[in-house]
Coordinates of C-alpha atoms and ligand atoms in Angstrom, one line a residue:
M875 CA -24.9 26.1 16.6
S876 CA -21.8 26.2 14.3
G877 CA -21.5 23.8 11.4
T878 CA -18.7 21.9 13.2
A879 CA -20.9 21.6 16.4
K880 CA -23.8 20.4 14.3
R881 CA -21.6 17.7 12.6
A882 CA -20.3 16.7 16.0
A883 CA -23.8 16.4 17.4
A884 CA -24.9 14.3 14.4
R885 CA -22.1 11.8 14.9
P886 CA -23.2 8.5 16.3
V887 CA -22.4 8.0 20.0
T888 CA -21.5 4.4 19.7
P889 CA -18.7 3.9 17.2
L890 CA -19.0 1.2 14.5
R891 CA -16.8 -1.7 15.4
V892 CA -14.8 -2.9 12.5
L893 CA -12.4 -5.9 12.4
A894 CA -9.6 -5.3 9.9
V895 CA -7.9 -8.5 8.7
A896 CA -4.5 -8.4 7.0
S897 CA -1.2 -10.2 6.9
E898 CA 0.7 -7.0 7.4
G899 CA 0.4 -3.9 9.5
F900 CA 2.8 -1.1 10.3
P901 CA 4.6 -0.8 12.8
F902 CA 4.5 -4.5 13.5
I903 CA 5.2 -6.2 10.2
K904 CA 5.8 -4.6 6.8
T905 CA 6.9 -5.6 3.4
G906 CA 5.0 -2.9 1.4
G907 CA 2.3 -0.3 1.1
L908 CA -0.4 -2.7 2.5
A909 CA 1.2 -2.5 5.9
D910 CA 1.2 1.3 5.8
V911 CA -2.5 1.4 5.0
V912 CA -3.5 -1.2 7.6
G913 CA -1.3 0.7 10.2
A914 CA -2.8 4.1 9.4
L915 CA -6.5 3.4 9.0
P916 CA -7.3 2.8 12.7
G917 CA -6.1 6.3 13.6
A918 CA -7.7 7.9 10.5
L919 CA -11.1 6.2 11.1
A920 CA -11.4 7.0 14.8
P921 CA -12.5 10.6 14.2
E922 CA -15.1 9.2 11.7
G923 CA -16.7 7.2 14.5
V924 CA -15.2 3.9 13.4
A925 CA -13.3 1.8 16.0
V926 CA -10.9 -0.6 14.2
T927 CA -9.4 -3.7 15.7
T928 CA -6.7 -5.1 13.5
M929 CA -6.3 -8.8 13.2
L930 CA -2.8 -10.0 12.3
P931 CA -1.0 -13.4 12.2
G932 CA 1.2 -14.0 15.2
Y933 CA 4.5 -13.7 13.3
P934 CA 7.5 -13.4 15.7
A935 CA 7.7 -9.7 15.1
V936 CA 4.1 -9.3 16.0
M937 CA 4.3 -11.5 19.1
A938 CA 7.3 -9.6 20.3
A939 CA 5.4 -6.3 20.1
L940 CA 2.3 -7.4 22.0
G941 CA 1.2 -5.3 25.0
P942 CA -0.4 -6.8 28.1
V943 CA -2.9 -9.5 27.0
Q944 CA -6.4 -8.2 27.6
A945 CA -8.1 -11.4 26.7
S946 CA -7.3 -14.6 25.0
V947 CA -9.4 -17.4 23.6
Q948 CA -7.8 -20.6 24.7
A949 CA -7.8 -24.3 23.9
S950 CA -11.3 -25.3 24.8
E951 CA -12.9 -22.7 22.5
P952 CA -13.8 -23.2 18.9
V953 CA -10.8 -21.2 17.8
A954 CA -8.5 -23.8 19.3
D955 CA -7.9 -26.1 16.5
F956 CA -6.9 -24.5 13.3
F957 CA -6.2 -27.1 10.7
G958 CA -4.3 -29.5 12.9
A959 CA -2.7 -27.7 15.8
P960 CA -3.7 -25.6 18.7
A961 CA -4.1 -21.9 18.2
R962 CA -5.5 -19.0 20.2
L963 CA -6.7 -15.5 19.6
V964 CA -5.1 -12.9 21.7
R965 CA -6.6 -9.5 22.3
T966 CA -4.2 -6.7 23.1
K967 CA -3.2 -3.1 22.6
A968 CA 0.1 -2.2 21.1
A969 CA 1.5 1.0 19.6
G970 CA -1.8 2.7 20.1
R971 CA -3.7 0.1 18.1
D972 CA -6.3 -2.5 19.2
L973 CA -5.1 -5.9 18.0
L974 CA -6.4 -9.4 17.7
V975 CA -3.5 -11.7 17.0
L976 CA -3.9 -15.2 15.7
D977 CA -1.3 -17.0 17.7
A978 CA -0.8 -20.2 15.7
P979 CA 2.8 -21.1 16.1
H980 CA 2.7 -24.0 13.6
F981 CA 1.8 -21.5 10.9
F982 CA 3.3 -18.2 11.9
A983 CA 6.3 -18.7 14.3
R984 CA 8.8 -18.4 11.5
S985 CA 11.1 -15.4 11.2
G986 CA 12.0 -13.6 8.0
S987 CA 9.5 -12.8 5.2
P988 CA 5.8 -13.5 6.1
Y989 CA 5.4 -15.3 2.7
L990 CA 8.7 -16.7 1.6
A991 CA 10.7 -19.7 3.0
P992 CA 14.5 -19.1 3.6
T993 CA 15.1 -21.0 0.4
G994 CA 13.3 -18.2 -1.5
G995 CA 10.0 -19.8 -2.7
D996 CA 6.6 -19.4 -1.1
W997 CA 6.0 -21.4 2.1
P998 CA 4.5 -24.6 0.9
D999 CA 1.6 -24.3 3.4
N1000 CA 0.6 -20.7 2.6
A1001 CA -2.8 -21.9 1.5
M1002 CA -3.5 -23.2 5.0
R1003 CA -1.8 -20.4 6.8
F1004 CA -4.0 -17.8 5.3
A1005 CA -7.1 -20.0 5.3
A1006 CA -6.6 -20.1 9.1
L1007 CA -6.4 -16.3 9.1
G1008 CA -9.7 -16.0 7.2
R1009 CA -11.4 -18.6 9.3
A1010 CA -10.3 -17.1 12.6
A1011 CA -11.4 -13.7 11.4
A1012 CA -14.9 -15.0 10.5
Q1013 CA -15.2 -16.5 14.0
A1014 CA -13.9 -13.4 15.7
A1015 CA -16.3 -11.2 13.7
Q1016 CA -19.3 -13.1 15.0
G1017 CA -17.9 -13.2 18.6
V1018 CA -16.0 -16.1 20.0
G1019 CA -15.3 -17.5 23.5
G1020 CA -16.8 -14.5 25.3
M1021 CA -15.1 -11.9 23.0
A1022 CA -17.7 -9.5 21.5
G1023 CA -18.2 -9.6 17.8
F1024 CA -17.9 -6.8 15.3
D1025 CA -20.3 -4.7 13.1
A1026 CA -18.3 -5.2 9.9
V1027 CA -15.1 -6.8 8.6
H1028 CA -12.5 -5.1 6.4
A1029 CA -10.5 -7.8 4.7
H1030 CA -7.3 -6.8 2.9
D1031 CA -5.8 -8.6 -0.1
W1032 CA -5.8 -12.3 -0.9
Q1033 CA -4.4 -13.3 2.5
A1034 CA -7.7 -12.3 4.0
G1035 CA -9.8 -13.3 1.0
L1036 CA -11.4 -16.3 2.6
A1037 CA -12.9 -14.4 5.5
P1038 CA -15.9 -13.2 3.4
A1039 CA -16.5 -16.8 2.3
Y1040 CA -16.4 -18.2 5.8
L1041 CA -18.8 -15.5 7.0
R1042 CA -21.2 -16.2 4.1
F1043 CA -21.4 -19.9 4.7
A1044 CA -21.7 -19.4 8.4
G1045 CA -24.9 -17.5 7.6
S1046 CA -23.5 -14.5 9.4
R1047 CA -25.1 -11.1 9.2
V1048 CA -21.6 -9.4 9.6
P1049 CA -20.9 -7.6 6.2
T1050 CA -17.4 -7.4 4.7
L1051 CA -15.5 -4.9 2.6
F1052 CA -12.7 -6.5 0.7
T1053 CA -9.9 -4.2 -0.4
I1054 CA -7.6 -5.0 -3.2
H1055 CA -4.1 -3.5 -2.8
N1056 CA -2.6 -5.2 -5.9
L1057 CA -4.5 -7.4 -8.3
A1058 CA -1.2 -9.0 -9.4
F1059 CA -1.1 -11.1 -6.2
Q1060 CA -4.0 -13.5 -6.3
G1061 CA -3.3 -16.3 -3.9
Q1062 CA -4.2 -19.3 -6.2
F1063 CA -3.8 -22.9 -5.0
P1064 CA -4.5 -26.4 -6.4
A1065 CA -8.0 -27.6 -6.3
N1066 CA -7.1 -30.6 -4.2
M1067 CA -6.6 -28.5 -1.1
F1068 CA -10.2 -27.2 -1.2
G1069 CA -11.4 -30.2 0.9
L1070 CA -9.2 -29.0 3.8
L1071 CA -10.8 -25.6 4.1
G1072 CA -14.0 -26.7 5.8
L1073 CA -16.2 -24.9 3.3
P1074 CA -19.3 -26.5 1.7
P1075 CA -18.8 -28.1 -1.8
E1076 CA -20.9 -25.4 -3.5
A1077 CA -18.2 -22.8 -2.6
F1078 CA -16.0 -24.4 -5.2
A1079 CA -17.7 -23.0 -8.2
T1080 CA -17.4 -20.3 -10.8
A1081 CA -20.0 -18.5 -8.7
G1082 CA -17.7 -18.9 -5.7
L1083 CA -14.0 -19.1 -5.1
E1084 CA -13.1 -21.4 -8.1
Y1085 CA -10.7 -19.7 -10.5
F1086 CA -9.9 -21.7 -13.7
G1087 CA -9.8 -25.0 -11.8
M1088 CA -7.9 -23.5 -8.9
V1089 CA -8.9 -22.2 -5.4
G1090 CA -8.6 -18.4 -5.7
Y1091 CA -8.3 -16.5 -2.4
L1092 CA -8.5 -13.0 -4.1
K1093 CA -11.4 -14.3 -6.2
S1094 CA -13.1 -15.4 -3.0
G1095 CA -12.8 -11.9 -1.6
I1096 CA -14.2 -10.3 -4.7
W1097 CA -17.0 -12.8 -5.0
F1098 CA -18.2 -13.1 -1.4
A1099 CA -17.7 -9.6 0.0
D1100 CA -20.6 -7.2 0.3
R1101 CA -18.5 -4.5 -1.2
V1102 CA -15.1 -4.4 -2.9
S1103 CA -12.7 -1.4 -2.9
T1104 CA -9.3 -0.8 -4.4
V1105 CA -6.8 1.8 -3.5
S1106 CA -7.5 4.5 -6.1
P1107 CA -10.4 5.5 -8.4
G1108 CA -8.1 5.2 -11.4
Y1109 CA -7.1 1.6 -10.6
A1110 CA -10.7 0.7 -9.9
A1111 CA -11.4 1.7 -13.5
E1112 CA -8.3 0.1 -15.0
I1113 CA -9.0 -3.3 -13.4
R1114 CA -12.3 -3.6 -15.1
T1115 CA -10.4 -3.8 -18.4
P1116 CA -8.9 -6.9 -20.0
Q1117 CA -5.5 -5.2 -20.1
W1118 CA -5.2 -4.7 -16.4
G1119 CA -7.9 -7.0 -14.9
M1120 CA -5.5 -9.9 -14.8
G1121 CA -8.2 -12.3 -15.6
L1122 CA -10.6 -10.9 -13.0
D1123 CA -12.0 -8.0 -15.1
G1124 CA -15.2 -9.8 -16.0
L1125 CA -16.0 -10.5 -12.4
L1126 CA -15.1 -7.0 -11.3
R1127 CA -17.4 -5.6 -14.1
G1128 CA -20.1 -8.0 -12.9
R1129 CA -20.0 -6.6 -9.4
G1130 CA -21.0 -3.2 -10.8
N1131 CA -21.1 -0.4 -8.4
A1132 CA -20.3 -2.6 -5.5
V1133 CA -16.7 -1.9 -6.6
S1134 CA -15.2 1.5 -5.9
G1135 CA -11.8 3.2 -5.6
I1136 CA -10.6 5.0 -2.4
L1137 CA -7.3 6.7 -2.7
N1138 CA -4.7 5.9 -0.1
G1139 CA -3.5 8.6 2.2
L1140 CA -0.4 9.2 4.2
D1141 CA 0.0 9.4 8.0
T1142 CA 1.0 13.0 7.9
A1143 CA 2.2 13.0 11.5
E1144 CA 4.5 10.1 10.7
W1145 CA 5.6 11.7 7.4
D1146 CA 6.4 15.3 8.4
P1147 CA 9.5 17.1 6.9
S1148 CA 9.3 19.7 9.7
A1149 CA 9.8 17.0 12.3
D1150 CA 11.6 14.1 10.6
A1151 CA 14.6 13.0 12.6
H1152 CA 16.1 11.3 9.6
L1153 CA 16.7 14.7 7.8
P1154 CA 19.9 16.6 8.6
M1155 CA 17.9 19.8 8.0
R1156 CA 14.1 19.8 8.6
F1157 CA 12.0 22.2 6.6
T1158 CA 8.5 23.5 5.9
A1159 CA 7.1 25.0 2.7
K1160 CA 8.4 28.3 3.9
T1161 CA 11.9 27.1 4.6
V1162 CA 12.2 24.8 1.5
A1163 CA 15.7 26.2 0.9
N1164 CA 16.8 24.1 3.8
R1165 CA 16.5 21.1 1.5
A1166 CA 19.9 22.0 0.1
A1167 CA 21.6 20.5 3.2
N1168 CA 19.6 17.3 2.7
K1169 CA 20.5 17.1 -0.9
K1170 CA 24.2 17.5 0.0
A1171 CA 23.9 14.6 2.5
L1172 CA 22.0 12.5 0.0
Q1173 CA 24.7 13.1 -2.6
A1174 CA 27.4 12.1 -0.1
R1175 CA 25.5 8.9 1.0
M1176 CA 24.8 7.8 -2.6
G1177 CA 28.4 8.5 -3.8
L1178 CA 27.3 11.3 -6.0
A1179 CA 29.3 14.4 -6.8
S1180 CA 28.6 17.2 -4.3
N1181 CA 26.9 19.6 -6.6
P1182 CA 24.0 21.9 -5.5
D1183 CA 23.2 22.7 -9.1
A1184 CA 22.7 19.2 -10.5
P1185 CA 19.0 18.3 -10.7
L1186 CA 18.9 15.2 -8.6
F1187 CA 16.3 12.5 -9.5
A1188 CA 15.6 9.6 -7.1
F1189 CA 13.7 6.3 -7.3
I1190 CA 12.6 4.4 -4.2
G1191 CA 10.8 1.1 -4.5
R1192 CA 10.7 -2.6 -5.3
L1193 CA 13.0 -3.4 -8.3
A1194 CA 10.2 -5.1 -10.2
W1195 CA 8.8 -4.9 -13.7
Q1196 CA 5.7 -3.1 -12.3
K1197 CA 7.8 -0.2 -11.1
G1198 CA 9.5 0.6 -14.5
V1199 CA 13.0 0.9 -13.1
D1200 CA 14.3 -0.5 -16.4
L1201 CA 12.7 2.5 -18.1
I1202 CA 14.6 4.8 -15.8
L1203 CA 17.9 3.1 -16.8
E1204 CA 17.0 3.4 -20.5
A1205 CA 16.1 7.1 -20.1
L1206 CA 19.3 7.8 -18.2
P1207 CA 20.7 10.1 -21.0
A1208 CA 17.8 12.5 -20.5
I1209 CA 19.1 13.0 -17.0
L1210 CA 22.9 12.8 -17.5
D1211 CA 23.1 14.8 -20.7
H1212 CA 21.6 17.8 -18.9
G1213 CA 24.0 17.6 -16.0
G1214 CA 21.6 15.7 -13.7
Q1215 CA 22.1 12.9 -11.2
L1216 CA 20.2 9.7 -10.3
A1217 CA 19.9 8.0 -7.0
I1218 CA 18.2 4.6 -6.6
L1219 CA 17.1 2.9 -3.4
G1220 CA 15.4 -0.5 -3.6
S1221 CA 15.7 -4.2 -3.8
G1222 CA 14.0 -6.9 -5.7
E1223 CA 14.5 -8.9 -8.9
P1224 CA 18.2 -10.0 -9.1
A1225 CA 18.4 -9.1 -12.9
L1226 CA 17.3 -5.5 -12.1
E1227 CA 19.6 -5.2 -9.1
E1228 CA 22.4 -6.2 -11.4
R1229 CA 21.4 -3.6 -14.0
V1230 CA 21.3 -0.9 -11.3
H1231 CA 24.8 -2.0 -10.1
G1232 CA 26.0 -1.8 -13.7
A1233 CA 24.7 1.7 -14.2
T1234 CA 26.2 2.9 -10.9
G1235 CA 29.6 1.4 -11.8
A1236 CA 29.5 3.0 -15.3
Q1237 CA 28.5 6.5 -14.1
I1238 CA 30.5 7.0 -10.9
G1239 CA 29.5 10.3 -9.2
R1240 CA 26.5 10.7 -11.5
V1241 CA 24.4 7.6 -10.6
G1242 CA 24.3 6.3 -7.1
S1243 CA 22.4 3.3 -5.6
F1244 CA 21.7 1.4 -2.5
I1245 CA 20.3 -2.1 -2.7
G1246 CA 18.2 -2.8 0.4
F1247 CA 15.3 -1.6 2.4
D1248 CA 16.1 1.4 4.7
E1249 CA 13.3 3.6 6.0
G1250 CA 15.6 6.4 7.2
F1251 CA 17.5 6.5 3.9
A1252 CA 14.2 6.7 2.0
R1253 CA 13.2 9.7 4.0
L1254 CA 16.6 11.4 3.2
C1255 CA 15.8 10.8 -0.5
Y1256 CA 12.3 12.3 -0.2
G1257 CA 13.7 15.3 1.7
G1258 CA 16.8 15.8 -0.4
A1259 CA 16.1 14.8 -4.0
D1260 CA 14.8 17.5 -6.4
F1261 CA 12.4 15.0 -8.1
M1262 CA 11.1 11.5 -7.4
L1263 CA 10.7 9.2 -10.4
M1264 CA 7.7 6.7 -10.5
P1265 CA 7.4 5.3 -14.0
S1266 CA 5.2 2.4 -12.9
R1267 CA 3.5 0.3 -15.6
F1268 CA 0.6 0.0 -13.3
E1269 CA 0.2 1.4 -9.8
P1270 CA -2.9 0.6 -7.6
S1271 CA -2.3 3.6 -5.4
G1272 CA 1.4 4.3 -4.7
L1273 CA 2.6 5.9 -1.5
G1274 CA 6.0 7.1 -2.8
Q1275 CA 4.4 10.0 -4.8
L1276 CA 2.5 11.0 -1.7
C1277 CA 5.7 11.1 0.4
A1278 CA 7.4 13.0 -2.4
L1279 CA 4.6 15.6 -2.5
R1280 CA 4.7 16.0 1.2
Y1281 CA 8.5 16.4 1.2
G1282 CA 8.6 18.9 -1.7
A1283 CA 10.2 16.6 -4.3
P1284 CA 7.8 17.0 -7.3
P1285 CA 7.1 13.5 -8.5
V1286 CA 7.5 12.5 -12.2
V1287 CA 4.9 9.8 -12.6
A1288 CA 3.4 7.5 -15.2
H1289 CA -0.3 8.5 -15.8
V1290 CA -1.7 5.3 -14.4
G1291 CA -3.8 4.2 -11.4
G1292 CA -3.3 6.1 -8.2
L1293 CA -0.4 8.1 -9.7
A1294 CA -2.7 9.8 -12.1
D1295 CA -5.2 10.4 -9.3
S1296 CA -2.7 12.2 -7.0
V1297 CA -0.2 14.2 -9.2
V1298 CA -1.3 17.3 -11.0
D1299 CA 0.8 17.9 -14.1
A1300 CA 2.7 21.2 -13.9
N1301 CA 1.9 22.2 -17.5
E1302 CA 1.6 25.9 -18.4
M1303 CA -2.2 26.0 -17.8
A1304 CA -1.8 24.3 -14.4
L1305 CA 1.0 26.7 -13.4
A1306 CA -1.1 29.7 -14.5
S1307 CA -3.9 28.4 -12.3
G1308 CA -1.4 27.7 -9.4
V1309 CA -2.1 23.9 -9.3
G1310 CA 0.7 21.9 -10.8
T1311 CA 2.5 19.5 -8.3
G1312 CA 4.6 17.3 -10.5
F1313 CA 4.8 15.7 -14.0
N1314 CA 2.6 13.0 -15.6
F1315 CA 3.5 11.1 -18.8
A1316 CA 1.7 8.6 -21.0
P1317 CA 2.0 6.1 -22.5
V1318 CA 4.5 4.4 -20.2
S1319 CA 7.6 4.3 -22.4
R1320 CA 11.2 5.2 -22.2
E1321 CA 10.6 8.1 -24.7
M1322 CA 7.8 9.6 -22.8
L1323 CA 9.6 9.3 -19.5
A1324 CA 12.6 11.0 -21.0
A1325 CA 10.4 13.8 -22.2
A1326 CA 8.9 14.2 -18.7
I1327 CA 12.4 14.3 -17.2
E1328 CA 13.4 17.0 -19.7
R1329 CA 10.4 19.0 -18.7
A1330 CA 11.4 18.6 -15.0
I1331 CA 14.9 19.8 -15.7
A1332 CA 13.6 22.8 -17.5
L1333 CA 11.5 23.6 -14.5
Y1334 CA 14.5 23.1 -12.2
R1335 CA 16.4 25.7 -14.3
E1336 CA 13.8 28.3 -13.4
P1337 CA 14.1 28.5 -9.6
E1338 CA 11.0 30.7 -9.1
L1339 CA 8.8 28.3 -11.0
M1340 CA 10.4 25.3 -9.3
Q1341 CA 9.6 26.8 -5.9
R1342 CA 6.1 27.4 -6.9
V1343 CA 5.6 23.7 -7.9
Q1344 CA 7.3 22.6 -4.6
A1345 CA 5.0 24.8 -2.6
N1346 CA 1.9 23.5 -4.5
A1347 CA 3.2 19.9 -3.8
M1348 CA 3.7 20.5 -0.1
A1349 CA 0.3 22.2 0.1
Q1350 CA -1.6 19.3 -1.5
D1351 CA -3.7 17.4 1.0
V1352 CA -2.2 13.9 1.0
S1353 CA -3.6 13.0 4.4
W1354 CA -6.2 10.2 5.1
K1355 CA -8.9 12.7 6.0
R1356 CA -11.0 12.5 2.8
S1357 CA -10.5 8.8 2.2
A1358 CA -11.2 7.9 5.8
A1359 CA -14.6 9.5 5.5
K1360 CA -15.2 7.4 2.3
Y1361 CA -14.3 4.2 4.1
A1362 CA -16.6 5.2 7.0
T1363 CA -19.5 5.8 4.6
A1364 CA -18.8 2.4 2.9
F1365 CA -18.9 0.6 6.3
R1366 CA -22.1 2.4 7.4
K1367 CA -23.9 1.6 4.1
M1368 CA -23.0 -2.1 4.4
V1369 CA -24.2 -2.3 7.9
A1370 CA -27.4 -0.5 7.1
A1371 CA -28.0 -2.8 4.1
R1372 CA -27.8 -5.9 6.3
A1373 CA -29.8 -4.5 9.2
Ligands
ADP1164 P1 4.3 -1.2 -3.1 O1 3.8 -1.6 -4.5 O2 5.7 -1.8 -2.9 O3 3.4 -1.4 -2.0 P2 3.9 1.7 -2.6 O4 4.4 2.9 -3.3 O5 2.5 1.5 -2.4 O6 4.5 0.4 -3.3 O7 4.6 1.6 -1.1 C1 5.9 1.4 -1.0 C2 6.4 2.1 0.3 O8 7.6 1.4 0.8 C3 6.7 3.5 0.2 O9 6.4 4.2 1.4 C4 8.2 3.6 -0.1 O10 8.8 4.7 0.4 C5 8.7 2.4 0.8 N1 9.8 1.7 0.2 C6 9.9 1.0 -0.9 N2 11.1 0.5 -1.1 C7 11.9 0.9 -0.1 C8 13.2 0.8 0.3 N3 14.1 0.0 -0.4 N4 13.7 1.3 1.4 C9 12.8 2.1 2.2 N5 11.5 2.3 1.9 C10 11.0 1.7 0.8

């Protein structure tokens, strides 16, 4: 029997049934990397013997995408009354994924951002909206209204943070893994709403979901889940320190080895430069010269001078302090003084948008920008830019650098979190060993970013070396394969520990 056959034979016949709970999931609803991860995990976990059903709130975009309803739990069932108005759970299949949708129109039938009211601030009832999600998830996990339950729950970020608490106080045996995608978003609400949650009084304690006198949804997830993961080993270490623990480092240290880091992957079928319809010229590692046509198209679309010899740096992402876009603008001379160009695609804080506009206006033909969110444009950047810039001050995992590696645009990244875990610095030693895939710099400062940019430009001026780094980048395994196996192991261990 071959090794592969042996492994296949050893695989359990009945898959582990996992209920993933999140407020976003690609391709239904997306505001950031969370959606990509939630959307990709079901496909990545299936070969590992884990069958994922994804539970999402019934936002208009989600309701519009529903396939034929396979089952729904209606008014007479316990799921019916969620904090004041009728709701139902709808089981369906859409875009190849098994879904469980919490159809609670009074909470979720609102178009636009899942979190923000049209006036810009958070929806005032966000605490109740996501309490409903957590409570419905806990019910579904145990089986509700004739729907079978699940072996384990995978709760993502603060919006799903109450699910482990509801399960714990229901005395359920269903274990939970709580995954933190960004510790900066904690879901904290005034103490006086605690009484509305239907949790026993002892839940509101330091040894519970209380967080400095507030109700903390992320705190709840970290405290009540069986295991906690975050999206890279580097970030898992960083958040145990006061500098990056955002007030939760003590708790995270206290949970000991129940906390681990599992690096995000990329859906490599979805992100494939040899088949990407958004690229004027598709390419593989062997035909990387085809990127020149994409660079030309990108220069034209960004209003940059059409120049095949100008090293073209691009940034894609939220215009936020976290992402260090201000450092890029401050390090601009390192690019421009060496004949380089900069392209920025993103949106976010108005002050940063203003600065990006200012730099574009001041350097016409050398700096180009587009303020907005555009998936196709992003793919043209990954497939046409020479380097991607990610000078994040902190970065739980980061997906942009994985896209950049896959599309042969060596990423220039801050040595933090998931960026440090996924980009191999192309220093002389690494190049001699054939392993460099981009550039790392630390500490995160304008000066060190500028120095890394200068190293990148020096590489660019040596085409043979540049191609070697591009080939290394494209050969790096950025798929979900390894990480999916780690998630599967975590689920199995949790289930075994509760058995
Ligand atoms: P975040 O902290 O925002 O989740 P990630 O790097 O984990 O950052 O994921 C961001 C994802 O969203 C990446 O796939 C990136 O390409 C994409 N993205 C970010 N901003 C934009 C934009 N303005 N247009 C298109 N795609 C974007």
